[in-house]
Coordinates of C-alpha atoms in Angstrom, one line a residue:
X1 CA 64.9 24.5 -34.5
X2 CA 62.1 26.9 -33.8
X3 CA 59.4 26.5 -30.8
X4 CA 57.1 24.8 -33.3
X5 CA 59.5 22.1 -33.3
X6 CA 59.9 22.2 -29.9
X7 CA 56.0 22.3 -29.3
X8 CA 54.0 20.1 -32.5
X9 CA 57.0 19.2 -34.9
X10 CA 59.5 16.7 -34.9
X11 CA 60.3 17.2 -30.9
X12 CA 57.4 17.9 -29.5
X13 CA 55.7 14.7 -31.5
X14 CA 58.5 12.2 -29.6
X15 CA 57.8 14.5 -25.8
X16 CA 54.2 13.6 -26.4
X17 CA 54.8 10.1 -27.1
X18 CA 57.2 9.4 -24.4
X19 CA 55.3 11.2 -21.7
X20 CA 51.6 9.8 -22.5
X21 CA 53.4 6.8 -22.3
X22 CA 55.8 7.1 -19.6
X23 CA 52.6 8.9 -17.5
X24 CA 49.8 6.6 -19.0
X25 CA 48.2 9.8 -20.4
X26 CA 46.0 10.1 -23.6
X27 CA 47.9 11.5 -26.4
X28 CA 45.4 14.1 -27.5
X29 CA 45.5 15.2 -23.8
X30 CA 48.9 15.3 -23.4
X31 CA 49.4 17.5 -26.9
X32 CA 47.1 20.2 -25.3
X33 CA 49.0 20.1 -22.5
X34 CA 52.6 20.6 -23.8
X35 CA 51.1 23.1 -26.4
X36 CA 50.0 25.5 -23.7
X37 CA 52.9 24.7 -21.0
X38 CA 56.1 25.4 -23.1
X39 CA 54.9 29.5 -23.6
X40 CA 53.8 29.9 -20.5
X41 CA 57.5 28.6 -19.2
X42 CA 59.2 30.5 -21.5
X43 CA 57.2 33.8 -20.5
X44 CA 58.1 32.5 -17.2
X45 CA 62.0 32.8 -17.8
X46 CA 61.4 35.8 -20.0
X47 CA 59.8 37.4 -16.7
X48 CA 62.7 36.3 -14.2
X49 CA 65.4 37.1 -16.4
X50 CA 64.2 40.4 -16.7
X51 CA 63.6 40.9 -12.8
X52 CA 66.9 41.1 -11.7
X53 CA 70.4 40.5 -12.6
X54 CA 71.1 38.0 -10.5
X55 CA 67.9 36.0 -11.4
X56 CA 69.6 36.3 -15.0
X57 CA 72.9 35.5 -14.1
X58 CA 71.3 32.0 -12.6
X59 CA 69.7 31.1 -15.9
X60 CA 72.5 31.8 -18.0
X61 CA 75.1 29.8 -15.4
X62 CA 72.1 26.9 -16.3
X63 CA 72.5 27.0 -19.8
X64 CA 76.0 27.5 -20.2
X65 CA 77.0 24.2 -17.8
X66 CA 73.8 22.1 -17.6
X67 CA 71.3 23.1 -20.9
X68 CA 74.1 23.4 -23.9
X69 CA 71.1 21.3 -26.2
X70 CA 72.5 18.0 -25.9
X71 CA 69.6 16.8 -24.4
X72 CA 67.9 16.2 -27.8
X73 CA 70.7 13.6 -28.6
X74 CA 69.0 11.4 -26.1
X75 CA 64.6 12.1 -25.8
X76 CA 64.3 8.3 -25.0
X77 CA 66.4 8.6 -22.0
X78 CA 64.7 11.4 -20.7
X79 CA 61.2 9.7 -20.7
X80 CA 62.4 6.3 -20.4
X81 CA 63.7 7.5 -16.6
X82 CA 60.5 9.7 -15.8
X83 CA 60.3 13.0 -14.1
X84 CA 63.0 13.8 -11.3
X85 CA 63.4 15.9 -8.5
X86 CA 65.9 18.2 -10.1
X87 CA 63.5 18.8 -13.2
X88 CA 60.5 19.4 -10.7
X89 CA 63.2 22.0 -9.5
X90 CA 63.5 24.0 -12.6
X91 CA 59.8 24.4 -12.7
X92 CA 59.9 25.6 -9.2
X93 CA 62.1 27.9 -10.3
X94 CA 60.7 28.7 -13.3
X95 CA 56.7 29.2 -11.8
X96 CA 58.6 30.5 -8.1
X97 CA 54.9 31.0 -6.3
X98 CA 52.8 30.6 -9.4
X99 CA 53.6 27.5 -9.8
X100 CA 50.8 25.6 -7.7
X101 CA 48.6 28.0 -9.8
X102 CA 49.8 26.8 -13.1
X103 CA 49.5 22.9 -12.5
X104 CA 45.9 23.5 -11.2
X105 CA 45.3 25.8 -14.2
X106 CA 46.7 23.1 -16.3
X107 CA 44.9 20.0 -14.6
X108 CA 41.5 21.7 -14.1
X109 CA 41.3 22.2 -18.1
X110 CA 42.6 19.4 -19.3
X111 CA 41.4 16.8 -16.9
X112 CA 44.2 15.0 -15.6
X113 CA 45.4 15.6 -12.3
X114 CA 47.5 17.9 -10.7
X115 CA 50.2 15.1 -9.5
X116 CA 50.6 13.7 -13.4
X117 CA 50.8 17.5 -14.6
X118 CA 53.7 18.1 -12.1
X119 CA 55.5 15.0 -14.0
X120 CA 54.6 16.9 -17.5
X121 CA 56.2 20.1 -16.3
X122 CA 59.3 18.1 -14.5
X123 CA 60.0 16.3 -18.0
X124 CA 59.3 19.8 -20.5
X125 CA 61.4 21.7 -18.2
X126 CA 64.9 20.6 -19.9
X127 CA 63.6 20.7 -23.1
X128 CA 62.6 24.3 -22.8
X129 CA 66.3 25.3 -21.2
X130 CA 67.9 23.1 -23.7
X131 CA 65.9 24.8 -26.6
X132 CA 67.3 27.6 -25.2
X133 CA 70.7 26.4 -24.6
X134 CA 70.6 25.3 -28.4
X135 CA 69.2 28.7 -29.9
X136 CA 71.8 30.2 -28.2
X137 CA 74.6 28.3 -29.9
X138 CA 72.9 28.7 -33.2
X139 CA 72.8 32.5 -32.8
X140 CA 76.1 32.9 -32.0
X141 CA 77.1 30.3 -34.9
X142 CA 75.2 32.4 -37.3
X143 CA 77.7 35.7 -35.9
X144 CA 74.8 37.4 -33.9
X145 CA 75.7 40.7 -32.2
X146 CA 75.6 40.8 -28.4
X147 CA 77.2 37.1 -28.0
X148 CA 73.3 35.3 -28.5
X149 CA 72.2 35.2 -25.0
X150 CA 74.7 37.9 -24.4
X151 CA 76.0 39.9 -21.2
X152 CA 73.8 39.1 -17.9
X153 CA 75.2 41.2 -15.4
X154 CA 74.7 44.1 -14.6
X155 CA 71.2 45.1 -15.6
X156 CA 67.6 43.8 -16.0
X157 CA 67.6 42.3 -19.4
X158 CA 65.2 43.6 -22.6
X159 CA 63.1 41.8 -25.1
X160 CA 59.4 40.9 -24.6
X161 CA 57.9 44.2 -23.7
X162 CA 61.1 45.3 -21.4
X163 CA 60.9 48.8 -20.5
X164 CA 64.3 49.1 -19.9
X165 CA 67.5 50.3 -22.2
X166 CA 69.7 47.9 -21.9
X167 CA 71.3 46.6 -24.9
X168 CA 72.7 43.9 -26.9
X169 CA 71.4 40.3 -27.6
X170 CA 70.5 39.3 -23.7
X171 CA 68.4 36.4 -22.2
X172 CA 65.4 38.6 -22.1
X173 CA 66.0 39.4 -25.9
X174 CA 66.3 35.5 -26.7
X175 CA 63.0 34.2 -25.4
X176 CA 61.3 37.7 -26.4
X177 CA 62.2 36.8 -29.8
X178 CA 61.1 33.3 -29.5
X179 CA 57.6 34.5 -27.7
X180 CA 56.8 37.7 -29.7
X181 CA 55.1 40.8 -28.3
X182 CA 55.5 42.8 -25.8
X183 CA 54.3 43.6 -22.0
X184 CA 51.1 41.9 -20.6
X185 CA 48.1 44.2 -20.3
X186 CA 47.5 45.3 -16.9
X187 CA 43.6 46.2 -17.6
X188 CA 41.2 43.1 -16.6
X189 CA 39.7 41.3 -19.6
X190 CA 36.7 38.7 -20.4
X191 CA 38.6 37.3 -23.3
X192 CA 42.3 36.9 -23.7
X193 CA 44.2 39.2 -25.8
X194 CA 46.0 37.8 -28.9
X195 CA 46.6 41.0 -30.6
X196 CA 50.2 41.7 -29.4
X197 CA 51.2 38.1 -30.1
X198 CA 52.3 35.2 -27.9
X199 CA 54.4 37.3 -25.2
X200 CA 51.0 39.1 -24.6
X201 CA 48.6 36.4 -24.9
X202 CA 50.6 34.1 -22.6
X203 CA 51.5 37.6 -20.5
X204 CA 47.6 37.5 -19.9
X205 CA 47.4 34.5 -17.7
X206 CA 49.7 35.9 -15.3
X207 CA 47.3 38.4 -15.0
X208 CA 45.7 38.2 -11.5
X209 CA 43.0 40.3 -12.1
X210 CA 41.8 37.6 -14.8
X211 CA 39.9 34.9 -13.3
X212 CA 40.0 31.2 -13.9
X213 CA 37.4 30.9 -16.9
X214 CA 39.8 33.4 -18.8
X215 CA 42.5 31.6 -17.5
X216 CA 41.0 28.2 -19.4
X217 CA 40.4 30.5 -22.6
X218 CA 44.2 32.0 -22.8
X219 CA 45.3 28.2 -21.9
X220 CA 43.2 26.7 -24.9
X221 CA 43.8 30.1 -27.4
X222 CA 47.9 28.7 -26.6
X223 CA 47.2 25.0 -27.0
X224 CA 44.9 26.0 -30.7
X225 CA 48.1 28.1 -32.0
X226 CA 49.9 24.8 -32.0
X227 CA 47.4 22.5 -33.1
X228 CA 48.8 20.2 -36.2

């Protein structure tokens, strides 16, 4: 499984169908929506797992007793029972004080509102941390060095444009890999920058210093990489 499958293949078909139907959304809309939400949650995690060790040491406690993948065994339950207040927790967690920011980012452009976004988010949100839970296992199955997710304590984790040392397979390594590129830009832009691949691109919306039309344009640039 690779985040195209998670985003436009197989999976990410069956979360558009159950939540335009579970939310009474267009499909088309809800496509665009999922296509530009799952990178921007995983450079979420990316940018938490990096921040501190204990912010780490969280996610990987998640995935290792609540987000092991089995969650793909059973789509139609999650959409069958609609968005809950624990997965509207993980995004809080995920977006901390971004996350208001992200749904009105996400609502404004897309056109559906802000309270039927939150119930997108609250039903991608164990999808993206058993993706995770899932590449982890495979990783390890495959004999990866630095145990897949690998060893969260003690330092601020690499991968995705970390400027720290630390090494071995961590968190921060996992989702760098699955994002690509490095570091966000820090310089304010008209236009979103794609050249240092997704981490970048999806790096540029957490830009304050960009404004809400380039906002829009990073969102659709995401949603167009994963167009079918």
């Amino acid at each position: 499984m690779n985040i195209t499958d998670l985003i436009s293949g197989g999976i990410g078909s069956q979360a558009v169908e159950g939540i335009s139907q579970k939310l009474g959304i267009d499909k088309n809309q809800t496509q665009w929506v999922v296509s530009a939400a799952i990178p921007l949650m995983m450079s979420a995690l990316n940018y938490n797992a990096q921040k501190s060790p204990e912010q780490a040491q969280g996610i990987q406690n998640a995935i290792d007793t609540k987000h092991s993948g089995g969650i793909f065994d059973n789509l139609a339950g999650l959409f069958n029972d609609g968005p809950t207040e624990d997965e509207d927790k993980i995004v809080n967690h995920m977006f901390g004080r971004n996350t208001e920011n992200v749904k009105e980012s996400l609502s404004e452009k897309s056109g559906i509102s802000i309270g039927k976004i939150g119930g997108i988010l609250a039903l991608l949100a164990p999808l993206v941390m058993g993706y995770l839970g899932k590449k982890k296992q495979q990783d390890a199955g495959a004999g990866s060095s630095g145990g897949g997710i690998g060893d969260l304590l003690g330092s601020i984790l690499g991968g995705g444009g970390s400027n720290t040392n630390a090494s071995g397979g961590g968190l921060g390594d996992l989702i760098g890999s699955v994002l690509g590129g490095g570091a966000a830009s820090n310089t304010p832009s008209t236009q979103p920058n794609i050249s240092g691949g997704l981490g970048d691109l999806v790096g540029e919306f957490f830009n304050q210093k960009n404004d809400k039309g380039t906002k829009g344009s990073i969102l659709d640039s995401l949603a167009g990489m994963f167009a079918k």
